PDB file of C-alpha atoms in Angstrom:
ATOM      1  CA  UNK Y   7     -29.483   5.250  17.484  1.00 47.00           C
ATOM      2  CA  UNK Y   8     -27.843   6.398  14.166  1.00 49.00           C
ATOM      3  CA  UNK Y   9     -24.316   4.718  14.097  1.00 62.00           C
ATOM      4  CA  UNK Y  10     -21.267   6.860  13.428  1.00 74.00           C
ATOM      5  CA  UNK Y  11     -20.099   6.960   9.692  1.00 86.00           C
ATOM      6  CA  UNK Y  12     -16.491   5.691  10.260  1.00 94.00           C
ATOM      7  CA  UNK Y  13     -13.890   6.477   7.617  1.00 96.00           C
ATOM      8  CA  UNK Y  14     -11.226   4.094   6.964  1.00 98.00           C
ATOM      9  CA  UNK Y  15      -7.919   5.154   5.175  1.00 98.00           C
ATOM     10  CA  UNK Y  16      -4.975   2.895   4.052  1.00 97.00           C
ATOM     11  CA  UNK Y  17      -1.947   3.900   3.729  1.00 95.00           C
ATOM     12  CA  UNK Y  18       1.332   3.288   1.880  1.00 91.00           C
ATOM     13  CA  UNK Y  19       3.995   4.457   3.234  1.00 94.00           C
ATOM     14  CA  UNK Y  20       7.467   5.838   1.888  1.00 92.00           C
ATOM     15  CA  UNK Y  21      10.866   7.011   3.607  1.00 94.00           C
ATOM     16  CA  UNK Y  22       9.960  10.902   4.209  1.00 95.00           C
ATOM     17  CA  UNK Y  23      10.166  10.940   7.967  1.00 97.00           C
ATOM     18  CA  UNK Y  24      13.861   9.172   8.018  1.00 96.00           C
ATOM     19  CA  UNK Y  25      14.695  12.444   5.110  1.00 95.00           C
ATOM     20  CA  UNK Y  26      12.938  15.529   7.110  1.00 96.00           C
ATOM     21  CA  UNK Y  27      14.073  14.065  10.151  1.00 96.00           C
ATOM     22  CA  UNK Y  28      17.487  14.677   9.032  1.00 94.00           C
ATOM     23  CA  UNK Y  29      17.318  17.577   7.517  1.00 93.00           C
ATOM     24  CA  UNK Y  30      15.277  19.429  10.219  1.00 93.00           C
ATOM     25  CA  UNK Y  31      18.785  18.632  12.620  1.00 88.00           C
ATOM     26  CA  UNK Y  32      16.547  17.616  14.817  1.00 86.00           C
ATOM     27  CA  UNK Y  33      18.284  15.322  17.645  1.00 89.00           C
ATOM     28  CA  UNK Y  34      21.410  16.379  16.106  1.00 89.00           C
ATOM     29  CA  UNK Y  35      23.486  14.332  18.699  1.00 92.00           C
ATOM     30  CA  UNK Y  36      22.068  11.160  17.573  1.00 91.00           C
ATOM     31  CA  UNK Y  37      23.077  11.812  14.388  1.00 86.00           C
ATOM     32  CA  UNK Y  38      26.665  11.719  15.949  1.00 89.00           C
ATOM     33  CA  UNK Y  39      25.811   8.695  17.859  1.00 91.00           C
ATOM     34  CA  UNK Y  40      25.010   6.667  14.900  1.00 89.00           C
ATOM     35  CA  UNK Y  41      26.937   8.059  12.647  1.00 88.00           C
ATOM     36  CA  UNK Y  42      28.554   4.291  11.913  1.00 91.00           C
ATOM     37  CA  UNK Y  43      25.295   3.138  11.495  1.00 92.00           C
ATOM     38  CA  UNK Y  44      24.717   6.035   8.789  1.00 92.00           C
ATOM     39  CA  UNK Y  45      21.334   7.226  10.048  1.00 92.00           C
ATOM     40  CA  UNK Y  46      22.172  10.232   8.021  1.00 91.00           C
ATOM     41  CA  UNK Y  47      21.762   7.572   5.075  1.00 94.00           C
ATOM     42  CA  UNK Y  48      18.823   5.401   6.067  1.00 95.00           C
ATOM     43  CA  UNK Y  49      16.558   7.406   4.006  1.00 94.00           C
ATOM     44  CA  UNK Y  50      18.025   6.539   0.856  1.00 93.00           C
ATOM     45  CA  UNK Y  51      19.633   2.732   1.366  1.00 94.00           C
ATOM     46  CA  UNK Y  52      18.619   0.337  -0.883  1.00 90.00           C
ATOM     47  CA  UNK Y  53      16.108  -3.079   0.059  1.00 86.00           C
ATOM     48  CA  UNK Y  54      19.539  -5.343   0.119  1.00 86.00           C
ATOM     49  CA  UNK Y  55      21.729  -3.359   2.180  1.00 92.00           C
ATOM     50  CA  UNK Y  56      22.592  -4.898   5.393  1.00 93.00           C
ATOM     51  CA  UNK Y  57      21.931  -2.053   7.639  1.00 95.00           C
ATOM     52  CA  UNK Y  58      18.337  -2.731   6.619  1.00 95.00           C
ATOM     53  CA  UNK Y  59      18.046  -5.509   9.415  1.00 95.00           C
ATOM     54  CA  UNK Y  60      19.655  -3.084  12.253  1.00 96.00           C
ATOM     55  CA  UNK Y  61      16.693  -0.367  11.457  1.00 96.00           C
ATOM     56  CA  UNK Y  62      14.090  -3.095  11.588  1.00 96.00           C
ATOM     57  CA  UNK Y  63      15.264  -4.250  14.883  1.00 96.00           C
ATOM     58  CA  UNK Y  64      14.567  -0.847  16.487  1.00 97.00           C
ATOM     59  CA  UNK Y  65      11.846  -0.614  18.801  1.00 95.00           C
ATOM     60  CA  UNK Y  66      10.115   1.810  21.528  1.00 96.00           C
ATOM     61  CA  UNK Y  67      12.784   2.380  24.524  1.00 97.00           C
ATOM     62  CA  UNK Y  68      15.704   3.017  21.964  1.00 96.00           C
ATOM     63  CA  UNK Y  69      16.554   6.352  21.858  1.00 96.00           C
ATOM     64  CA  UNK Y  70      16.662   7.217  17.856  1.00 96.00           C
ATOM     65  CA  UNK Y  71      13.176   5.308  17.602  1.00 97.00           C
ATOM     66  CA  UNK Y  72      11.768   7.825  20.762  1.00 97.00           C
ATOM     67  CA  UNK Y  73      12.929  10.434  18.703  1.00 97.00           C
ATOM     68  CA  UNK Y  74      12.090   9.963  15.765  1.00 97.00           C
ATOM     69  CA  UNK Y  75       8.203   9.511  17.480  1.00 98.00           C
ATOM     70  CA  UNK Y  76       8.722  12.708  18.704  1.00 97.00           C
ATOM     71  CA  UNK Y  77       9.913  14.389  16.093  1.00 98.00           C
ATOM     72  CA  UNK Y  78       6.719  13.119  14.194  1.00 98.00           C
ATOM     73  CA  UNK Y  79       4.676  14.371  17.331  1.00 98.00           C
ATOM     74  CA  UNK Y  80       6.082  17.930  17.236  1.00 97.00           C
ATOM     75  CA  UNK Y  81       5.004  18.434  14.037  1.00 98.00           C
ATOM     76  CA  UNK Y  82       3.890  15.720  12.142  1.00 98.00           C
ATOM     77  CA  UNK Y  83       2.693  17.629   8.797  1.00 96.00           C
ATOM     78  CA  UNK Y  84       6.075  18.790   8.017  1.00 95.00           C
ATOM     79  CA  UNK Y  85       7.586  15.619   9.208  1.00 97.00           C
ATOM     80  CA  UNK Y  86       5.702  13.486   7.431  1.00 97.00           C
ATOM     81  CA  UNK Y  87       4.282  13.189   4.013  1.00 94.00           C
ATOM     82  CA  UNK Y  88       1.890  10.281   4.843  1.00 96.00           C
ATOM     83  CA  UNK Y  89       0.570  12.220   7.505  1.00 97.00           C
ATOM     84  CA  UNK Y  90       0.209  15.584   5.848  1.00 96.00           C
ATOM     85  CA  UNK Y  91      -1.705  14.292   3.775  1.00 96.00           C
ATOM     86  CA  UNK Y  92      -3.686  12.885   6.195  1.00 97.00           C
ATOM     87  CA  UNK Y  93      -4.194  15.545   8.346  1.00 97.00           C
ATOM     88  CA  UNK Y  94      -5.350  17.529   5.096  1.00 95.00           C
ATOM     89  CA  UNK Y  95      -8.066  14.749   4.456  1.00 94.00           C
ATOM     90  CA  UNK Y  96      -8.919  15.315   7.702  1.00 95.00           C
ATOM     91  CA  UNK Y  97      -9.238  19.147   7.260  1.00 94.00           C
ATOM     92  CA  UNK Y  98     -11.689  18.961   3.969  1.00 90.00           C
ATOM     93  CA  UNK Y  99     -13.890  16.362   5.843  1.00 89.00           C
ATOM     94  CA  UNK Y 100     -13.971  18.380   9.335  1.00 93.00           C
ATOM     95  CA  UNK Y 101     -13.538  14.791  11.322  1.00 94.00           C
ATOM     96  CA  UNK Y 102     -12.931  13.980  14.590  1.00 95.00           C
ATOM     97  CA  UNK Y 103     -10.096  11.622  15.613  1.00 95.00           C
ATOM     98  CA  UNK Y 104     -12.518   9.206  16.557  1.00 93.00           C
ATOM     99  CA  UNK Y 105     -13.930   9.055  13.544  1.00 95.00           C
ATOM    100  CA  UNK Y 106     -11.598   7.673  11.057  1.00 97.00           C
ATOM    101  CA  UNK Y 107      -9.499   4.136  11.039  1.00 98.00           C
ATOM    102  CA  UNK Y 108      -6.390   3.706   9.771  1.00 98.00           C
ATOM    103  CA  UNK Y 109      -4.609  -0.006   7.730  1.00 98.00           C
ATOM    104  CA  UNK Y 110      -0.826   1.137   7.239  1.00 97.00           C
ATOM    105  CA  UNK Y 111       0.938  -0.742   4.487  1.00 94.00           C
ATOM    106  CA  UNK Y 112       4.385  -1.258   4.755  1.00 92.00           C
ATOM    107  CA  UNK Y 113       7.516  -2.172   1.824  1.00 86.00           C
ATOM    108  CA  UNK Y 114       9.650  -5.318   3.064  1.00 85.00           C
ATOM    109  CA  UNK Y 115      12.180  -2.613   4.445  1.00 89.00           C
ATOM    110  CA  UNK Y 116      13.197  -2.049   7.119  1.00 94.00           C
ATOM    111  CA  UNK Y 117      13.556   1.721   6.692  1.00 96.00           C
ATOM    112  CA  UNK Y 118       9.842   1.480   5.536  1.00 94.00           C
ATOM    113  CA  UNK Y 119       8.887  -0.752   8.358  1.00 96.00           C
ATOM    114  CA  UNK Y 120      10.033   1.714  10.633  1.00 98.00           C
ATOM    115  CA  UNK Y 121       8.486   4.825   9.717  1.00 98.00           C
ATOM    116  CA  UNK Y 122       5.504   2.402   9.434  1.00 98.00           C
ATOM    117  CA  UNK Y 123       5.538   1.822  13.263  1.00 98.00           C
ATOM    118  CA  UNK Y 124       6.314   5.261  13.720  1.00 99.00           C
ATOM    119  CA  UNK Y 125       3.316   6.464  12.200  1.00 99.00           C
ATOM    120  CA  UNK Y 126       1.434   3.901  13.910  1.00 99.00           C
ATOM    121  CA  UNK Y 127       2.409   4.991  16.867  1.00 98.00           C
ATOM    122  CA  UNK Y 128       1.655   8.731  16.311  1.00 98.00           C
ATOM    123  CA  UNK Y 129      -1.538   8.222  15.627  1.00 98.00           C
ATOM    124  CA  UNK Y 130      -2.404   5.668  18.474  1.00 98.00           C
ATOM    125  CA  UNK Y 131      -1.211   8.449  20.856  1.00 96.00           C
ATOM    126  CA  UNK Y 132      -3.215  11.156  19.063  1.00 96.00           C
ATOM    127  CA  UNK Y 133      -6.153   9.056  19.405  1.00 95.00           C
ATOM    128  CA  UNK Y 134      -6.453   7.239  15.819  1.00 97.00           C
ATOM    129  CA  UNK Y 135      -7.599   4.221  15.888  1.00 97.00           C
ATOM    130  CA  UNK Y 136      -4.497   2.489  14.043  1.00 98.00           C
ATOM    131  CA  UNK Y 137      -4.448  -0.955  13.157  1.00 98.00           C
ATOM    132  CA  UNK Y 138      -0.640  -2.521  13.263  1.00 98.00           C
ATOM    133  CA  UNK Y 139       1.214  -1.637  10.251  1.00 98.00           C
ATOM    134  CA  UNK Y 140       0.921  -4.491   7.442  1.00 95.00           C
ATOM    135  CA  UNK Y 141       4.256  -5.743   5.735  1.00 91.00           C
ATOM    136  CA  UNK Y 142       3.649  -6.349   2.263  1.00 87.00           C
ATOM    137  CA  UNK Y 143       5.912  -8.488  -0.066  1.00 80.00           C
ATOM    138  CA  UNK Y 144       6.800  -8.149  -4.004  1.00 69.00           C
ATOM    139  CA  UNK Y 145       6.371  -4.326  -4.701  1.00 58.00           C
ATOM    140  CA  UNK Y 146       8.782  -3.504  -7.046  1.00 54.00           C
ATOM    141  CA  UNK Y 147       8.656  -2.874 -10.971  1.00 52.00           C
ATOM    142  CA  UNK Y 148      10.580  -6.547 -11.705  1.00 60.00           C
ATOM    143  CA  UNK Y 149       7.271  -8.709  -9.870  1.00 66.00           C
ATOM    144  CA  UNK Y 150       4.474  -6.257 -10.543  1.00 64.00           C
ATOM    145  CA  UNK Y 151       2.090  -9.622 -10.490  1.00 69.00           C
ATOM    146  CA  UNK Y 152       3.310 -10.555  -7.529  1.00 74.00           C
ATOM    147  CA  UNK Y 153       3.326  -6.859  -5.714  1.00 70.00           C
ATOM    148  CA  UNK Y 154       0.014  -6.251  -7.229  1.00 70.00           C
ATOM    149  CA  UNK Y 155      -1.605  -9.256  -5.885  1.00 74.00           C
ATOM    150  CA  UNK Y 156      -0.027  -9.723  -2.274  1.00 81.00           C
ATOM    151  CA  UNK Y 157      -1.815  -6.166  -2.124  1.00 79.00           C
ATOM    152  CA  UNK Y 158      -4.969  -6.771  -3.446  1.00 78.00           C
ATOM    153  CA  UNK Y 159      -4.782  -9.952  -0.457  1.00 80.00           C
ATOM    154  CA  UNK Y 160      -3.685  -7.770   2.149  1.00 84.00           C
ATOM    155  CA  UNK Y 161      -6.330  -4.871   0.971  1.00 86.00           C
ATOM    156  CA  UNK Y 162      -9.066  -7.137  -0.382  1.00 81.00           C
ATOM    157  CA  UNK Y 163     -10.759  -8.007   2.904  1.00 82.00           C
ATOM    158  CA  UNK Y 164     -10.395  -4.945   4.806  1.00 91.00           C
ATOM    159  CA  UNK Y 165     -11.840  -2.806   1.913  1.00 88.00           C
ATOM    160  CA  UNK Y 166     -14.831  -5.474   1.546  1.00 84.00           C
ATOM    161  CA  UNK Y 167     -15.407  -5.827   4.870  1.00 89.00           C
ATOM    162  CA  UNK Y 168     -15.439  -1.778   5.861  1.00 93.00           C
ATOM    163  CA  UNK Y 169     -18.186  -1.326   3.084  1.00 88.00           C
ATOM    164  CA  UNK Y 170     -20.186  -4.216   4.171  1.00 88.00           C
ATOM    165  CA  UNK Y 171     -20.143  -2.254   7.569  1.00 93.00           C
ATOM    166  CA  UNK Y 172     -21.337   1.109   5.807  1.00 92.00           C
ATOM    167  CA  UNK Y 173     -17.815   2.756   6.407  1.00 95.00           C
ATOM    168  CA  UNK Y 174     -16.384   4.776   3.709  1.00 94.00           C
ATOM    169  CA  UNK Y 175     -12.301   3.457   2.768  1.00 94.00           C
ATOM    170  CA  UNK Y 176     -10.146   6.162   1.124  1.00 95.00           C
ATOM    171  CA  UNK Y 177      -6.549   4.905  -0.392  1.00 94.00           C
ATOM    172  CA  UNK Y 178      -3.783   7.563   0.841  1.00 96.00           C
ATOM    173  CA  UNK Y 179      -1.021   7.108  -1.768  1.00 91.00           C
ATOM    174  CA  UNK Y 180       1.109  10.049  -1.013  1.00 91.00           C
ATOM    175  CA  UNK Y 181       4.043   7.924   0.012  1.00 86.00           C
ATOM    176  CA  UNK Y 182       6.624   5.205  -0.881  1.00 76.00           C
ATOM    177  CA  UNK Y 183       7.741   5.206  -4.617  1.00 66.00           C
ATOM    178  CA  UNK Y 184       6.195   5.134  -7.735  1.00 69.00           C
ATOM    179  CA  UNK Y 185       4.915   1.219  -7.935  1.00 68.00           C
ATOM    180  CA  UNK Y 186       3.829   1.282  -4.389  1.00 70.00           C
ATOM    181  CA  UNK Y 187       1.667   4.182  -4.648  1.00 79.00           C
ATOM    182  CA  UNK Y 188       0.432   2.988  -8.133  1.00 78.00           C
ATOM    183  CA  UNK Y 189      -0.141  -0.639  -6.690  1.00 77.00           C
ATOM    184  CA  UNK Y 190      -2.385   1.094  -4.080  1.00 81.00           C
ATOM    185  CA  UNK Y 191      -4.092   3.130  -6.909  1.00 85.00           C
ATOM    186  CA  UNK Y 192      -5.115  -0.066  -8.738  1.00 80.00           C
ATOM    187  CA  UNK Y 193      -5.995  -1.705  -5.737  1.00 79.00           C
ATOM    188  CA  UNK Y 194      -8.397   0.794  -4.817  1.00 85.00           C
ATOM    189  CA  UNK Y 195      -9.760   0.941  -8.239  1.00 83.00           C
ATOM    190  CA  UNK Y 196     -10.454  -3.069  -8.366  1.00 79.00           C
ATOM    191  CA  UNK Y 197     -11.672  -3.274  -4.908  1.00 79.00           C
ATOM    192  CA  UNK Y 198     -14.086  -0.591  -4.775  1.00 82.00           C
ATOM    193  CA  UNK Y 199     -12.641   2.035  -2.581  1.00 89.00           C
ATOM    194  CA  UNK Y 200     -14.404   5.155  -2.536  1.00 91.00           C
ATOM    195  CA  UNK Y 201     -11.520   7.540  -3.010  1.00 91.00           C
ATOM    196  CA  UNK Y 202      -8.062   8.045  -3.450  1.00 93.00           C
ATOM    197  CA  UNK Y 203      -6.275  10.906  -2.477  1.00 94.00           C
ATOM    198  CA  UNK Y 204      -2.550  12.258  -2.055  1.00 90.00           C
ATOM    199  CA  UNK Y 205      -0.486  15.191  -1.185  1.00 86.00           C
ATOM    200  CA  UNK Y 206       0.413  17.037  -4.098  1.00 75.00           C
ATOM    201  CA  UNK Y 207       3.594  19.079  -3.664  1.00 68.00           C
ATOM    202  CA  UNK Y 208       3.487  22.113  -5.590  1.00 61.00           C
ATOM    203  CA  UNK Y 209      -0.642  22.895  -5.201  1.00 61.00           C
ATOM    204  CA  UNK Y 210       0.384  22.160  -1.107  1.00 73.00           C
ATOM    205  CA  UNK Y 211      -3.145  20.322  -0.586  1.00 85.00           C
ATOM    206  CA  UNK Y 212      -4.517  17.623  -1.148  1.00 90.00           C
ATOM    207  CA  UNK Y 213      -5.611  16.184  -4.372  1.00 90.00           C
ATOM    208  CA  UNK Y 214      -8.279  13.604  -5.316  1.00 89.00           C
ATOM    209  CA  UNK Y 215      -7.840  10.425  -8.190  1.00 84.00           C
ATOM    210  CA  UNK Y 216     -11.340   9.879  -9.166  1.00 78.00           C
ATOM    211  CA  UNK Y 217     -11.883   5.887  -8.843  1.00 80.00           C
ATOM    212  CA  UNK Y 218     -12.245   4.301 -12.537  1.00 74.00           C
ATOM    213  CA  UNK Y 219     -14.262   0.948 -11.887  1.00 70.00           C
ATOM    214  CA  UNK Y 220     -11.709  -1.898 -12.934  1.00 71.00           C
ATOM    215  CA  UNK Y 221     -12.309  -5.372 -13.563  1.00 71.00           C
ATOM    216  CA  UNK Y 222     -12.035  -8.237 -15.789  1.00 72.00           C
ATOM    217  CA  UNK Y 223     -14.616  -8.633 -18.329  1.00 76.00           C
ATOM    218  CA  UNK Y 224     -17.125 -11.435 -18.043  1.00 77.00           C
ATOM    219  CA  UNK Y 225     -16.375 -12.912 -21.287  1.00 79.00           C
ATOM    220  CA  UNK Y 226     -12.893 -13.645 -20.066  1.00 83.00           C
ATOM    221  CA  UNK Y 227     -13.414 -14.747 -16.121  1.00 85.00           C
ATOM    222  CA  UNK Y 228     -15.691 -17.123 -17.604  1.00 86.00           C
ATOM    223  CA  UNK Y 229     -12.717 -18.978 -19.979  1.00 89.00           C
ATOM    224  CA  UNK Y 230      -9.801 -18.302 -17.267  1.00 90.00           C
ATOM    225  CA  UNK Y 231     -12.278 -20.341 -14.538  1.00 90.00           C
ATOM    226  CA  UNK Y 232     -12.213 -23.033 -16.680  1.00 91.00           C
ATOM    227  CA  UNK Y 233      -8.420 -22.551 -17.465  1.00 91.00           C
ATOM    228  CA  UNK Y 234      -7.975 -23.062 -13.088  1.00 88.00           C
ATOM    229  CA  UNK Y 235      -4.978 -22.477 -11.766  1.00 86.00           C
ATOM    230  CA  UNK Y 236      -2.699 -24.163 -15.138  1.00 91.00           C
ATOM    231  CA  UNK Y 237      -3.346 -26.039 -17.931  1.00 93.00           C
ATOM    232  CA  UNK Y 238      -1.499 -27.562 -20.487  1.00 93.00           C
ATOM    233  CA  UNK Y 239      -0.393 -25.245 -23.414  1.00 94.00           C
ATOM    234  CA  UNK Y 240      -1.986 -27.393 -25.908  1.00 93.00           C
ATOM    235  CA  UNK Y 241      -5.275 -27.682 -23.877  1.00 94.00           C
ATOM    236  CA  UNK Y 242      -5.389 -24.358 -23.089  1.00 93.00           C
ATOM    237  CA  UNK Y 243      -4.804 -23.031 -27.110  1.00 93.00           C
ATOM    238  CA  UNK Y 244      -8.250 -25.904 -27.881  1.00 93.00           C
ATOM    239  CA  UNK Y 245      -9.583 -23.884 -24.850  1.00 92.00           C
ATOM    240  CA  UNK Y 246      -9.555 -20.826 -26.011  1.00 92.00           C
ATOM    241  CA  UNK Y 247     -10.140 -21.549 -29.603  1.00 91.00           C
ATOM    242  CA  UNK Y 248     -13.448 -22.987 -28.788  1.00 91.00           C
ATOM    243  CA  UNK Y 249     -14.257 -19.524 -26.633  1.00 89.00           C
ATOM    244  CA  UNK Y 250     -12.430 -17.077 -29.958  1.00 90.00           C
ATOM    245  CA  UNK Y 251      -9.636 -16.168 -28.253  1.00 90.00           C
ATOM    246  CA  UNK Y 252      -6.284 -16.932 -29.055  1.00 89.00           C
ATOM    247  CA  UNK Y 253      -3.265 -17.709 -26.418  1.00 90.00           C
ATOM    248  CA  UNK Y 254      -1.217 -14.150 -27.829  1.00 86.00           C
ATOM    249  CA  UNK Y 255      -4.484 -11.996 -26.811  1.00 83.00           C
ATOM    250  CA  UNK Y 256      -4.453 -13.103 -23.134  1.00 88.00           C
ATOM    251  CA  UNK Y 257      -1.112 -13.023 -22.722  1.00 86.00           C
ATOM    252  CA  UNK Y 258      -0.661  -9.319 -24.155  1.00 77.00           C
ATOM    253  CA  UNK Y 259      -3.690  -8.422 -21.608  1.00 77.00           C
ATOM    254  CA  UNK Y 260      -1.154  -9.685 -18.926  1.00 77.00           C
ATOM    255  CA  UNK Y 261      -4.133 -12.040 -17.706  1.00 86.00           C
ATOM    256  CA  UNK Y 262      -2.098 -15.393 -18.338  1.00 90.00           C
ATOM    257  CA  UNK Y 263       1.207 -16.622 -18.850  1.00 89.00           C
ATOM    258  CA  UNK Y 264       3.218 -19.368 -20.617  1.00 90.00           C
ATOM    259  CA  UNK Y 265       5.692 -21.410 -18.694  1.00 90.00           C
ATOM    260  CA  UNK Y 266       7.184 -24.980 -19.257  1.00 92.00           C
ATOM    261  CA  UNK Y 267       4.519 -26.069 -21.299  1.00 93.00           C
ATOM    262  CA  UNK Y 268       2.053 -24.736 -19.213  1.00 93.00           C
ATOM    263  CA  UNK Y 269      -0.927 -21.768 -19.476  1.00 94.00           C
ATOM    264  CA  UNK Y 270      -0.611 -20.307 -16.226  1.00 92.00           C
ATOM    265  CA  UNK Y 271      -3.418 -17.262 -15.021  1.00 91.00           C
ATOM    266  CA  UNK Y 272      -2.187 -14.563 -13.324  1.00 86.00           C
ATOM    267  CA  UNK Y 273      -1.909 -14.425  -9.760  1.00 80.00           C
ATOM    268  CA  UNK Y 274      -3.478 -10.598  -9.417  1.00 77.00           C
ATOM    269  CA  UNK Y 275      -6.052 -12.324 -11.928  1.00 83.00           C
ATOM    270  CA  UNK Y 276      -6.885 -14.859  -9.548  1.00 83.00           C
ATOM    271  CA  UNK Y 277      -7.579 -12.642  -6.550  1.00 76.00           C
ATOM    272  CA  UNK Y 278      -9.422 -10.501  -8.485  1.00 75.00           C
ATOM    273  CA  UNK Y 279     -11.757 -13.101  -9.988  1.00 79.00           C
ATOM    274  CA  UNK Y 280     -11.647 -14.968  -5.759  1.00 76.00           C
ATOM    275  CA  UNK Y 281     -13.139 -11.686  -4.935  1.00 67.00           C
ATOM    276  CA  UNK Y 282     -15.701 -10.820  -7.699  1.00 62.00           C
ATOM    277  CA  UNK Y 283     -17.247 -14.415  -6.383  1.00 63.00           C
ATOM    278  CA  UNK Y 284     -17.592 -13.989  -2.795  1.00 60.00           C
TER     279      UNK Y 284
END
């Protein structure tokens, strides 16, 4: 018996349910109800403001979380961009519910943690197989090391392990901001997704980012193993002498960094090269 082609997407998700939501005045007396709580607002607050922790808290059973699941489940295309885009990949590929998996990937918001679950649970009740939404750390454009490799950890063995299986993995990038969606981009290109596709706004369909293979040359893994982790700055200049490189060129390529006296590699660098050896 031929096994079913299963085809995983991950997603990143962004704020667009909390925005149509409101402006749809859908469950206009909750926006009454919370108005001290600015749910009008939760769209746009920013990471440190201290509502944040109040939206996170929100579960299934409280009524603005119900809603905003039904709201979704009414019409989830125009409430959502994640899942209008998804519901368009759906469309080109003619699949069945059944035949796709979905990896959510959620900011360290609560706002986005919440229209994470939201999704999540969508989908579970339209008979997705959705895994629980994944909180990612670090996105942001002031720790783009960090952002880029807590997502190449949290993307890395899912992406590896679907392929291994003979599933096909498809990045959806149509929401969060800018770095998130880029992150993902990147991601998919280093890992070895097959695809990457988004909503784009004014064609009103889907679009697809060809996959450019990324990686780290082999002349260079080969003198960052032997860096490790850190070495001493004046180690690590004899290092790279003896290889022709010079401390300036892998430090302009991002791969490394100088710190108190120290030759440090990159942490997205490490991952990368952690995978390429598995």
């Amino acid at each position: 018996m031929v096994k079913p082609l299963i085809y995983v997407n991950l997603f990143t998700v962004g704020t667009s349910i909390l925005s149509n939501f409101v402006r749809s005045g859908f469950r206009r007396d909750l926006l009454e109800k919370y108005a001290d709580r600015r749910v009008g607002d939760w769209y746009r607050l920013p990471p440190q403001d201290e509502e944040q922790r109040f939206i996170e808290s929100l579960r299934r059973g409280v009524d603005v979380y119900d809603a905003l699941v039904d709201y979704v489940d009414k019409d989830p295309r125009a409430a959502s961009a994640e899942l209008n885009a998804f519901y368009g990949f759906m469309g080109r590929w003619c699949l069945p519910y059944d035949a796709v998996e979905v990896y959510i990937y959620s900011t360290d918001t609560g706002t986005c943690w919440l229209c994470s679950r939201v999704i999540h649970d969508h989908l579970r009740r339209m008979g997705v197989k959705a895994q629980e939404p994944i909180r990612v750390k670090g996105w942001g454009l002031e720790d783009f090391e960090r952002g880029l490799a807590n997502l190449l950890d949290k993307m890395a063995g899912i992406i590896s392990s679907k392929k291994r299986q003979g599933c096909r993995v498809f990045v959806n990038a149509t929401g969060g901001f800018k770095p998130e969606s880029t992150f993902a981009v990147l991601a998919a290109s280093l890992l070895g997704a097959d695809g990457v596709y988004y909503m784009h706004e004014a064609f009103k369909d889907i679009v697809y980012i060809p996959i450019l293979p990324l990686t780290v040359e082999k002349s260079y893994v080969k003198t960052l193993k032997k860096l490790g982790y850190w070495m001493p700055k004046r180690d690590a200049e004899e290092l790279l002498r003896m290889h022709g490189y010079s401390l300036r060129d892998l430090e302009e390529m991002r791969l490394i960094e100088e710190r108190d006296g120290k030759v440090i590699v990159k942490k997205w660098v490490r991952k990368l090269m952690a995978k390429a050896s598995r």
